[in-house]
mmCIF file of C-alpha atoms in Angstrom:
data_model
loop_
_atom_site.group_PDB
_atom_site.id
_atom_site.type_symbol
_atom_site.label_atom_id
_atom_site.label_comp_id
_atom_site.label_asym_id
_atom_site.label_seq_id
_atom_site.Cartn_x
_atom_site.Cartn_y
_atom_site.Cartn_z
ATOM 1 C CA UNK A 222 -16.549 -17.576 5.660
ATOM 2 C CA UNK A 223 -13.652 -18.854 3.557
ATOM 3 C CA UNK A 224 -13.673 -18.104 -0.174
ATOM 4 C CA UNK A 225 -11.084 -19.618 -2.508
ATOM 5 C CA UNK A 226 -10.462 -18.035 -5.921
ATOM 6 C CA UNK A 227 -8.569 -20.663 -7.896
ATOM 7 C CA UNK A 228 -6.997 -18.147 -10.265
ATOM 8 C CA UNK A 229 -4.201 -17.648 -11.046
ATOM 9 C CA UNK A 230 -3.154 -21.201 -11.840
ATOM 10 C CA UNK A 231 -2.094 -22.858 -15.050
ATOM 11 C CA UNK A 232 -3.540 -22.669 -17.558
ATOM 12 C CA UNK A 233 -3.026 -18.859 -17.743
ATOM 13 C CA UNK A 234 -5.992 -17.799 -19.833
ATOM 14 C CA UNK A 235 -7.389 -14.319 -19.020
ATOM 15 C CA UNK A 236 -10.999 -13.446 -19.889
ATOM 16 C CA UNK A 237 -11.915 -11.646 -23.120
ATOM 17 C CA UNK A 238 -12.385 -8.300 -21.352
ATOM 18 C CA UNK A 239 -8.770 -8.265 -20.236
ATOM 19 C CA UNK A 240 -7.478 -9.603 -23.547
ATOM 20 C CA UNK A 241 -9.262 -6.858 -25.500
ATOM 21 C CA UNK A 242 -7.795 -4.141 -23.272
ATOM 22 C CA UNK A 243 -4.260 -5.421 -22.702
ATOM 23 C CA UNK A 244 -3.482 -8.416 -24.933
ATOM 24 C CA UNK A 245 -4.859 -7.320 -28.287
ATOM 25 C CA UNK A 246 -1.587 -8.355 -29.974
ATOM 26 C CA UNK A 247 -2.179 -12.008 -28.969
ATOM 27 C CA UNK A 248 -4.601 -14.448 -30.557
ATOM 28 C CA UNK A 249 -7.818 -14.970 -28.612
ATOM 29 C CA UNK A 250 -6.886 -18.619 -27.985
ATOM 30 C CA UNK A 251 -3.275 -17.884 -26.988
ATOM 31 C CA UNK A 252 -2.723 -19.217 -23.461
ATOM 32 C CA UNK A 253 -0.130 -20.857 -21.231
ATOM 33 C CA UNK A 254 -1.459 -24.410 -21.090
ATOM 34 C CA UNK A 255 -0.807 -26.695 -18.149
ATOM 35 C CA UNK A 256 0.624 -29.433 -20.363
ATOM 36 C CA UNK A 257 3.100 -26.929 -21.817
ATOM 37 C CA UNK A 258 4.003 -26.019 -18.229
ATOM 38 C CA UNK A 259 4.814 -29.666 -17.546
ATOM 39 C CA UNK A 260 7.006 -29.693 -20.652
ATOM 40 C CA UNK A 261 8.912 -26.649 -19.380
ATOM 41 C CA UNK A 262 9.562 -28.285 -16.016
ATOM 42 C CA UNK A 263 10.621 -31.458 -17.834
ATOM 43 C CA UNK A 264 13.224 -29.522 -19.815
ATOM 44 C CA UNK A 265 11.575 -30.110 -23.192
ATOM 45 C CA UNK A 266 11.845 -26.425 -24.178
ATOM 46 C CA UNK A 267 15.117 -24.484 -24.101
ATOM 47 C CA UNK A 268 14.828 -21.421 -21.876
ATOM 48 C CA UNK A 269 15.984 -19.034 -24.604
ATOM 49 C CA UNK A 270 13.160 -20.255 -26.852
ATOM 50 C CA UNK A 271 10.434 -19.308 -24.348
ATOM 51 C CA UNK A 272 8.739 -15.910 -24.453
ATOM 52 C CA UNK A 273 8.616 -15.382 -20.694
ATOM 53 C CA UNK A 274 7.311 -11.854 -21.156
ATOM 54 C CA UNK A 275 4.197 -13.249 -22.838
ATOM 55 C CA UNK A 276 3.805 -15.851 -20.089
ATOM 56 C CA UNK A 277 4.010 -13.096 -17.462
ATOM 57 C CA UNK A 278 1.437 -10.995 -19.329
ATOM 58 C CA UNK A 279 -1.018 -13.900 -19.450
ATOM 59 C CA UNK A 280 -0.413 -14.594 -15.760
ATOM 60 C CA UNK A 281 -1.039 -10.914 -14.958
ATOM 61 C CA UNK A 282 -4.392 -11.233 -16.703
ATOM 62 C CA UNK A 283 -5.358 -14.131 -14.449
ATOM 63 C CA UNK A 284 -4.294 -12.095 -11.396
ATOM 64 C CA UNK A 285 -6.487 -9.243 -12.660
ATOM 65 C CA UNK A 286 -9.398 -11.665 -12.969
ATOM 66 C CA UNK A 287 -8.924 -12.860 -9.372
ATOM 67 C CA UNK A 288 -8.865 -9.225 -8.284
ATOM 68 C CA UNK A 289 -12.102 -8.593 -10.184
ATOM 69 C CA UNK A 290 -13.765 -11.536 -8.409
ATOM 70 C CA UNK A 291 -12.593 -10.149 -5.074
ATOM 71 C CA UNK A 292 -14.125 -6.806 -6.017
ATOM 72 C CA UNK A 293 -17.421 -8.540 -6.760
ATOM 73 C CA UNK A 294 -17.335 -10.171 -3.319
ATOM 74 C CA UNK A 295 -16.677 -6.849 -1.574
ATOM 75 C CA UNK A 296 -19.544 -5.292 -3.533
ATOM 76 C CA UNK A 297 -21.885 -8.033 -2.290
ATOM 77 C CA UNK A 298 -20.861 -7.296 1.306
ATOM 78 C CA UNK A 299 -21.643 -3.616 0.753
ATOM 79 C CA UNK A 300 -24.954 -4.389 -0.958
ATOM 80 C CA UNK A 301 -26.090 -6.368 2.091
ATOM 81 C CA UNK A 302 -24.778 -3.767 4.590
ATOM 82 C CA UNK A 303 -22.151 -6.167 5.878
ATOM 83 C CA UNK A 304 -19.060 -4.171 4.960
ATOM 84 C CA UNK A 305 -18.974 -2.183 8.221
ATOM 85 C CA UNK A 306 -18.845 -5.268 10.426
ATOM 86 C CA UNK A 307 -16.814 -7.700 8.323
ATOM 87 C CA UNK A 308 -13.063 -8.160 8.663
ATOM 88 C CA UNK A 309 -11.581 -9.029 5.261
ATOM 89 C CA UNK A 310 -8.275 -10.867 4.944
ATOM 90 C CA UNK A 311 -6.741 -11.474 1.519
ATOM 91 C CA UNK A 312 -3.771 -13.773 1.031
ATOM 92 C CA UNK A 313 -2.567 -16.691 -1.088
ATOM 93 C CA UNK A 314 -1.263 -20.170 -0.378
ATOM 94 C CA UNK A 315 1.601 -19.755 -2.854
ATOM 95 C CA UNK A 316 3.042 -17.658 -5.650
ATOM 96 C CA UNK A 317 4.183 -18.850 -9.075
ATOM 97 C CA UNK A 318 7.475 -19.352 -10.870
ATOM 98 C CA UNK A 319 7.546 -17.558 -14.201
ATOM 99 C CA UNK A 320 10.853 -18.877 -15.507
ATOM 100 C CA UNK A 321 12.969 -18.447 -12.383
ATOM 101 C CA UNK A 322 15.346 -21.406 -11.995
ATOM 102 C CA UNK A 323 13.909 -22.872 -15.192
ATOM 103 C CA UNK A 324 10.544 -23.534 -13.546
ATOM 104 C CA UNK A 325 6.942 -22.571 -14.086
ATOM 105 C CA UNK A 326 4.051 -22.928 -11.653
ATOM 106 C CA UNK A 327 4.666 -23.668 -7.931
ATOM 107 C CA UNK A 328 6.047 -27.184 -7.650
ATOM 108 C CA UNK A 329 9.612 -28.384 -6.912
ATOM 109 C CA UNK A 330 10.700 -25.301 -4.986
ATOM 110 C CA UNK A 331 10.629 -23.116 -1.893
ATOM 111 C CA UNK A 332 12.177 -20.158 -3.699
ATOM 112 C CA UNK A 333 11.021 -16.575 -3.123
ATOM 113 C CA UNK A 334 8.585 -16.436 -6.102
ATOM 114 C CA UNK A 335 6.572 -19.210 -4.438
ATOM 115 C CA UNK A 336 6.829 -17.965 -0.845
ATOM 116 C CA UNK A 337 6.345 -14.197 -1.176
ATOM 117 C CA UNK A 338 2.566 -13.780 -1.227
ATOM 118 C CA UNK A 339 0.157 -10.891 -0.550
ATOM 119 C CA UNK A 340 -1.297 -10.404 2.909
ATOM 120 C CA UNK A 341 -3.883 -7.646 3.382
ATOM 121 C CA UNK A 342 -5.991 -7.297 6.550
ATOM 122 C CA UNK A 343 -8.869 -4.808 6.445
ATOM 123 C CA UNK A 344 -10.626 -4.064 9.742
ATOM 124 C CA UNK A 345 -13.644 -1.713 9.636
ATOM 125 C CA UNK A 346 -13.224 1.375 11.776
ATOM 126 C CA UNK A 347 -15.949 0.347 14.202
ATOM 127 C CA UNK A 348 -14.277 -3.015 14.855
ATOM 128 C CA UNK A 349 -10.742 -1.785 15.458
ATOM 129 C CA UNK A 350 -9.344 -2.235 18.920
ATOM 130 C CA UNK A 351 -6.921 0.134 20.573
ATOM 131 C CA UNK A 352 -4.218 -2.462 20.051
ATOM 132 C CA UNK A 353 -4.974 -2.641 16.331
ATOM 133 C CA UNK A 354 -4.936 1.123 15.807
ATOM 134 C CA UNK A 355 -1.807 1.514 17.891
ATOM 135 C CA UNK A 356 0.158 -0.855 15.687
ATOM 136 C CA UNK A 357 -1.487 -0.745 12.275
ATOM 137 C CA UNK A 358 -3.273 2.613 12.102
ATOM 138 C CA UNK A 359 -5.232 3.269 8.923
ATOM 139 C CA UNK A 360 -3.694 1.953 5.728
ATOM 140 C CA UNK A 361 -0.382 1.107 7.374
ATOM 141 C CA UNK A 362 2.157 -1.089 5.589
ATOM 142 C CA UNK A 363 4.248 -3.400 7.734
ATOM 143 C CA UNK A 364 7.532 -4.998 6.808
ATOM 144 C CA UNK A 365 8.132 -7.274 9.790
ATOM 145 C CA UNK A 366 8.482 -10.998 9.023
ATOM 146 C CA UNK A 367 5.152 -12.829 8.908
ATOM 147 C CA UNK A 368 3.824 -16.234 7.899
ATOM 148 C CA UNK A 369 0.352 -17.261 6.817
ATOM 149 C CA UNK A 370 0.175 -19.280 10.057
ATOM 150 C CA UNK A 371 -0.026 -15.890 11.827
ATOM 151 C CA UNK A 372 -3.619 -15.597 10.651
ATOM 152 C CA UNK A 373 -4.640 -18.243 13.197
ATOM 153 C CA UNK A 374 -3.729 -16.088 16.204
ATOM 154 C CA UNK A 375 -4.681 -12.837 14.452
ATOM 155 C CA UNK A 376 -8.270 -13.922 13.738
ATOM 156 C CA UNK A 377 -8.728 -15.190 17.288
ATOM 157 C CA UNK A 378 -7.332 -11.909 18.618
ATOM 158 C CA UNK A 379 -9.633 -9.814 16.423
ATOM 159 C CA UNK A 380 -12.561 -11.890 17.714
ATOM 160 C CA UNK A 381 -11.582 -11.053 21.307
ATOM 161 C CA UNK A 382 -10.655 -14.630 22.212
ATOM 162 C CA UNK A 383 -7.567 -13.805 24.250
ATOM 163 C CA UNK A 384 -7.306 -17.159 26.039
ATOM 164 C CA UNK A 385 -7.356 -19.005 22.731
ATOM 165 C CA UNK A 386 -4.619 -16.708 21.391
ATOM 166 C CA UNK A 387 -2.446 -17.601 24.374
ATOM 167 C CA UNK A 388 -2.835 -21.281 23.438
ATOM 168 C CA UNK A 389 -2.004 -20.733 19.742
ATOM 169 C CA UNK A 390 0.963 -22.666 18.311
ATOM 170 C CA UNK A 391 4.363 -20.934 18.588
ATOM 171 C CA UNK A 392 4.406 -20.475 14.812
ATOM 172 C CA UNK A 393 1.359 -18.174 14.977
ATOM 173 C CA UNK A 394 2.015 -14.539 15.916
ATOM 174 C CA UNK A 395 -0.981 -12.205 16.246
ATOM 175 C CA UNK A 396 -0.675 -9.091 14.117
ATOM 176 C CA UNK A 397 -2.335 -7.176 16.952
ATOM 177 C CA UNK A 398 0.827 -7.677 18.952
ATOM 178 C CA UNK A 399 3.884 -5.538 18.393
ATOM 179 C CA UNK A 400 5.642 -6.236 15.077
ATOM 180 C CA UNK A 401 7.992 -9.185 15.190
ATOM 181 C CA UNK A 402 11.655 -8.253 15.552
ATOM 182 C CA UNK A 403 14.431 -9.117 13.132
ATOM 183 C CA UNK A 404 15.289 -12.238 15.122
ATOM 184 C CA UNK A 405 12.025 -13.943 14.211
ATOM 185 C CA UNK A 406 12.612 -16.664 11.622
ATOM 186 C CA UNK A 407 10.049 -17.812 9.075
ATOM 187 C CA UNK A 408 9.782 -21.335 7.719
ATOM 188 C CA UNK A 409 8.243 -23.226 4.820
ATOM 189 C CA UNK A 410 8.208 -26.817 3.605
ATOM 190 C CA UNK A 411 7.560 -28.711 0.389
ATOM 191 C CA UNK A 412 6.837 -32.407 0.728
ATOM 192 C CA UNK A 413 7.836 -33.219 -2.840
ATOM 193 C CA UNK A 414 5.787 -33.940 -5.974
ATOM 194 C CA UNK A 415 3.571 -36.942 -6.494
ATOM 195 C CA UNK A 416 4.929 -40.034 -8.201
ATOM 196 C CA UNK A 417 2.355 -39.505 -10.927
ATOM 197 C CA UNK A 418 3.693 -36.047 -11.758
ATOM 198 C CA UNK A 419 7.304 -37.265 -11.788
ATOM 199 C CA UNK A 420 6.284 -40.099 -14.093
ATOM 200 C CA UNK A 421 4.578 -37.658 -16.443
ATOM 201 C CA UNK A 422 7.689 -35.463 -16.662
ATOM 202 C CA UNK A 423 9.968 -38.461 -17.211
ATOM 203 C CA UNK A 424 7.726 -39.668 -20.031
ATOM 204 C CA UNK A 425 7.895 -36.232 -21.651
ATOM 205 C CA UNK A 426 11.706 -36.206 -21.494
ATOM 206 C CA UNK A 427 13.377 -39.609 -21.003
ATOM 207 C CA UNK A 428 16.768 -37.862 -20.634
ATOM 208 C CA UNK A 429 15.551 -35.745 -17.711
ATOM 209 C CA UNK A 430 17.511 -35.968 -14.461
ATOM 210 C CA UNK A 431 14.511 -36.333 -12.178
ATOM 211 C CA UNK A 432 16.458 -36.146 -8.896
ATOM 212 C CA UNK A 433 16.431 -32.321 -8.502
ATOM 213 C CA UNK A 434 12.661 -32.315 -9.022
ATOM 214 C CA UNK A 435 11.864 -35.209 -6.687
ATOM 215 C CA UNK A 436 13.259 -33.651 -3.495
ATOM 216 C CA UNK A 437 11.372 -32.689 -0.367
ATOM 217 C CA UNK A 438 12.505 -29.296 0.935
ATOM 218 C CA UNK A 439 12.639 -27.287 4.139
ATOM 219 C CA UNK A 440 13.630 -23.637 4.275
ATOM 220 C CA UNK A 441 14.144 -21.052 6.984
ATOM 221 C CA UNK A 442 14.651 -17.306 6.633
ATOM 222 C CA UNK A 443 16.235 -15.062 9.260
ATOM 223 C CA UNK A 444 16.687 -11.456 8.220
ATOM 224 C CA UNK A 445 18.135 -11.556 4.704
ATOM 225 C CA UNK A 446 19.525 -15.080 5.010
ATOM 226 C CA UNK A 447 17.621 -18.074 3.646
ATOM 227 C CA UNK A 448 18.771 -21.654 4.125
ATOM 228 C CA UNK A 449 17.130 -24.473 2.178
ATOM 229 C CA UNK A 450 17.881 -28.141 2.796
ATOM 230 C CA UNK A 451 16.543 -31.213 1.042
ATOM 231 C CA UNK A 452 16.071 -34.862 1.916
ATOM 232 C CA UNK A 453 19.495 -35.608 0.375
ATOM 233 C CA UNK A 454 21.224 -33.357 2.964
ATOM 234 C CA UNK A 455 22.111 -30.737 0.358
ATOM 235 C CA UNK A 456 22.332 -27.137 1.587
ATOM 236 C CA UNK A 457 21.670 -23.875 -0.202
ATOM 237 C CA UNK A 458 22.391 -20.618 1.640
ATOM 238 C CA UNK A 459 21.446 -17.296 0.055
ATOM 239 C CA UNK A 460 21.751 -13.670 1.100
ATOM 240 C CA UNK A 461 18.592 -12.104 -0.323
ATOM 241 C CA UNK A 462 19.917 -8.570 0.175
ATOM 242 C CA UNK A 463 22.698 -9.094 -2.371
ATOM 243 C CA UNK A 464 21.270 -12.071 -4.278
ATOM 244 C CA UNK A 465 17.453 -11.685 -4.470
ATOM 245 C CA UNK A 466 17.172 -14.263 -7.275
ATOM 246 C CA UNK A 467 19.029 -16.903 -5.244
ATOM 247 C CA UNK A 468 21.637 -17.737 -7.841
ATOM 248 C CA UNK A 469 24.769 -17.898 -5.649
ATOM 249 C CA UNK A 470 24.984 -20.637 -3.015
ATOM 250 C CA UNK A 471 26.968 -19.333 -0.020
ATOM 251 C CA UNK A 472 26.936 -22.583 1.957
ATOM 252 C CA UNK A 473 30.635 -23.204 1.362
ATOM 253 C CA UNK A 474 31.673 -19.582 1.899
ATOM 254 C CA UNK A 475 29.920 -18.609 5.147
ATOM 255 C CA UNK A 476 30.215 -21.574 7.552
ATOM 256 C CA UNK A 477 29.148 -19.597 10.642
ATOM 257 C CA UNK A 478 25.935 -18.424 8.993
ATOM 258 C CA UNK A 479 25.340 -21.948 7.697
ATOM 259 C CA UNK A 480 25.707 -23.424 11.188
ATOM 260 C CA UNK A 481 23.385 -20.813 12.720
ATOM 261 C CA UNK A 482 20.665 -21.499 10.174
ATOM 262 C CA UNK A 483 21.134 -25.266 10.400
ATOM 263 C CA UNK A 484 20.642 -25.084 14.162
ATOM 264 C CA UNK A 485 17.246 -23.449 13.584
ATOM 265 C CA UNK A 486 16.103 -26.090 11.114
ATOM 266 C CA UNK A 487 17.363 -28.968 13.253
ATOM 267 C CA UNK A 488 15.509 -27.601 16.289
ATOM 268 C CA UNK A 489 12.334 -27.378 14.192
ATOM 269 C CA UNK A 490 12.789 -30.967 13.034
ATOM 270 C CA UNK A 491 13.048 -32.136 16.638
ATOM 271 C CA UNK A 492 9.773 -30.385 17.486
ATOM 272 C CA UNK A 493 8.098 -31.933 14.423
ATOM 273 C CA UNK A 494 9.220 -35.429 15.407
ATOM 274 C CA UNK A 495 8.034 -34.875 18.965
ATOM 275 C CA UNK A 496 4.611 -33.537 17.935
ATOM 276 C CA UNK A 497 3.974 -35.831 14.967
ATOM 277 C CA UNK A 498 0.658 -37.642 15.166
ATOM 278 C CA UNK A 499 -0.322 -40.898 13.480
ATOM 279 C CA UNK A 500 -0.368 -40.963 9.683
ATOM 280 C CA UNK A 501 -3.921 -40.604 8.374
ATOM 281 C CA UNK A 502 -5.079 -42.595 5.381
ATOM 282 C CA UNK A 503 -6.745 -40.522 2.660
ATOM 283 C CA UNK A 504 -10.317 -41.571 1.934
ATOM 284 C CA UNK A 505 -11.426 -42.047 -1.667
ATOM 285 C CA UNK A 506 -13.671 -38.966 -1.764
ATOM 286 C CA UNK A 507 -10.830 -36.709 -0.587
ATOM 287 C CA UNK A 508 -8.483 -38.264 -3.142
ATOM 288 C CA UNK A 509 -11.004 -37.713 -5.926
ATOM 289 C CA UNK A 510 -11.484 -34.044 -5.003
ATOM 290 C CA UNK A 511 -7.722 -33.453 -4.819
ATOM 291 C CA UNK A 512 -7.289 -35.096 -8.213
ATOM 292 C CA UNK A 513 -9.913 -32.762 -9.681
ATOM 293 C CA UNK A 514 -7.830 -29.790 -8.460
ATOM 294 C CA UNK A 515 -4.569 -31.222 -9.771
ATOM 295 C CA UNK A 516 -3.024 -31.876 -6.345
ATOM 296 C CA UNK A 517 -2.894 -35.646 -6.789
ATOM 297 C CA UNK A 518 -1.784 -37.338 -10.012
#
């Protein structure tokens, strides 16, 4: 079963229980509204005028609410005696900007605040294989590089479908296998915002330079290095060990590292072109559902 908790997304508006306990200094109707978020991304509000601490507190309340809903789900499993034979995996499709690089929410970027997401895999004792215990033990924390695509091979492996795991895409690494070494790279892509969203931001701020927000992006991380390229052939190279907030572009200072990372991305692009299937037209029902979730404007 797949369960999607939509929190925490704009608007950040925690429930009354959380507000009473942790946000008593704020008005009951104080929230971070989605339209205000669009204004921030459009450059309507100067950064120094924004109370980012309050925004982060409201966001934390939404995260708490998602955690509470997860707790309710786990309680239902226990109530129906399903907890001892149910593998639970908790992750997220993206994080959120909370002021980093002048952005809020999760559009326009493949920066660390968007890419670094939780991944928790809980396997009941009676379902653990020798391979699982040998690598993960009980309550182990791993720090090897992983991607959410790894869940594909991991779930098949936990289900005992070894032949299917062998046929998994190269981007999917089972977490029952030995931890990935430091030479494994991780990748992410952003196809760019919709024309409707760009039009909305331009209408909010006619002086806005829309080009930095309209880019499609690809990024690859190897060790502490992250290279991001856009559809305008602009490069950004960051060393996350010394520059975790990605403020200093090293592309012009470390040509050997830039070439190494570019080789990885270019090889990935060749594979994508080779494996690309025909473009599928979106049917009206799918478009309507995506619009209701804010994915299509």
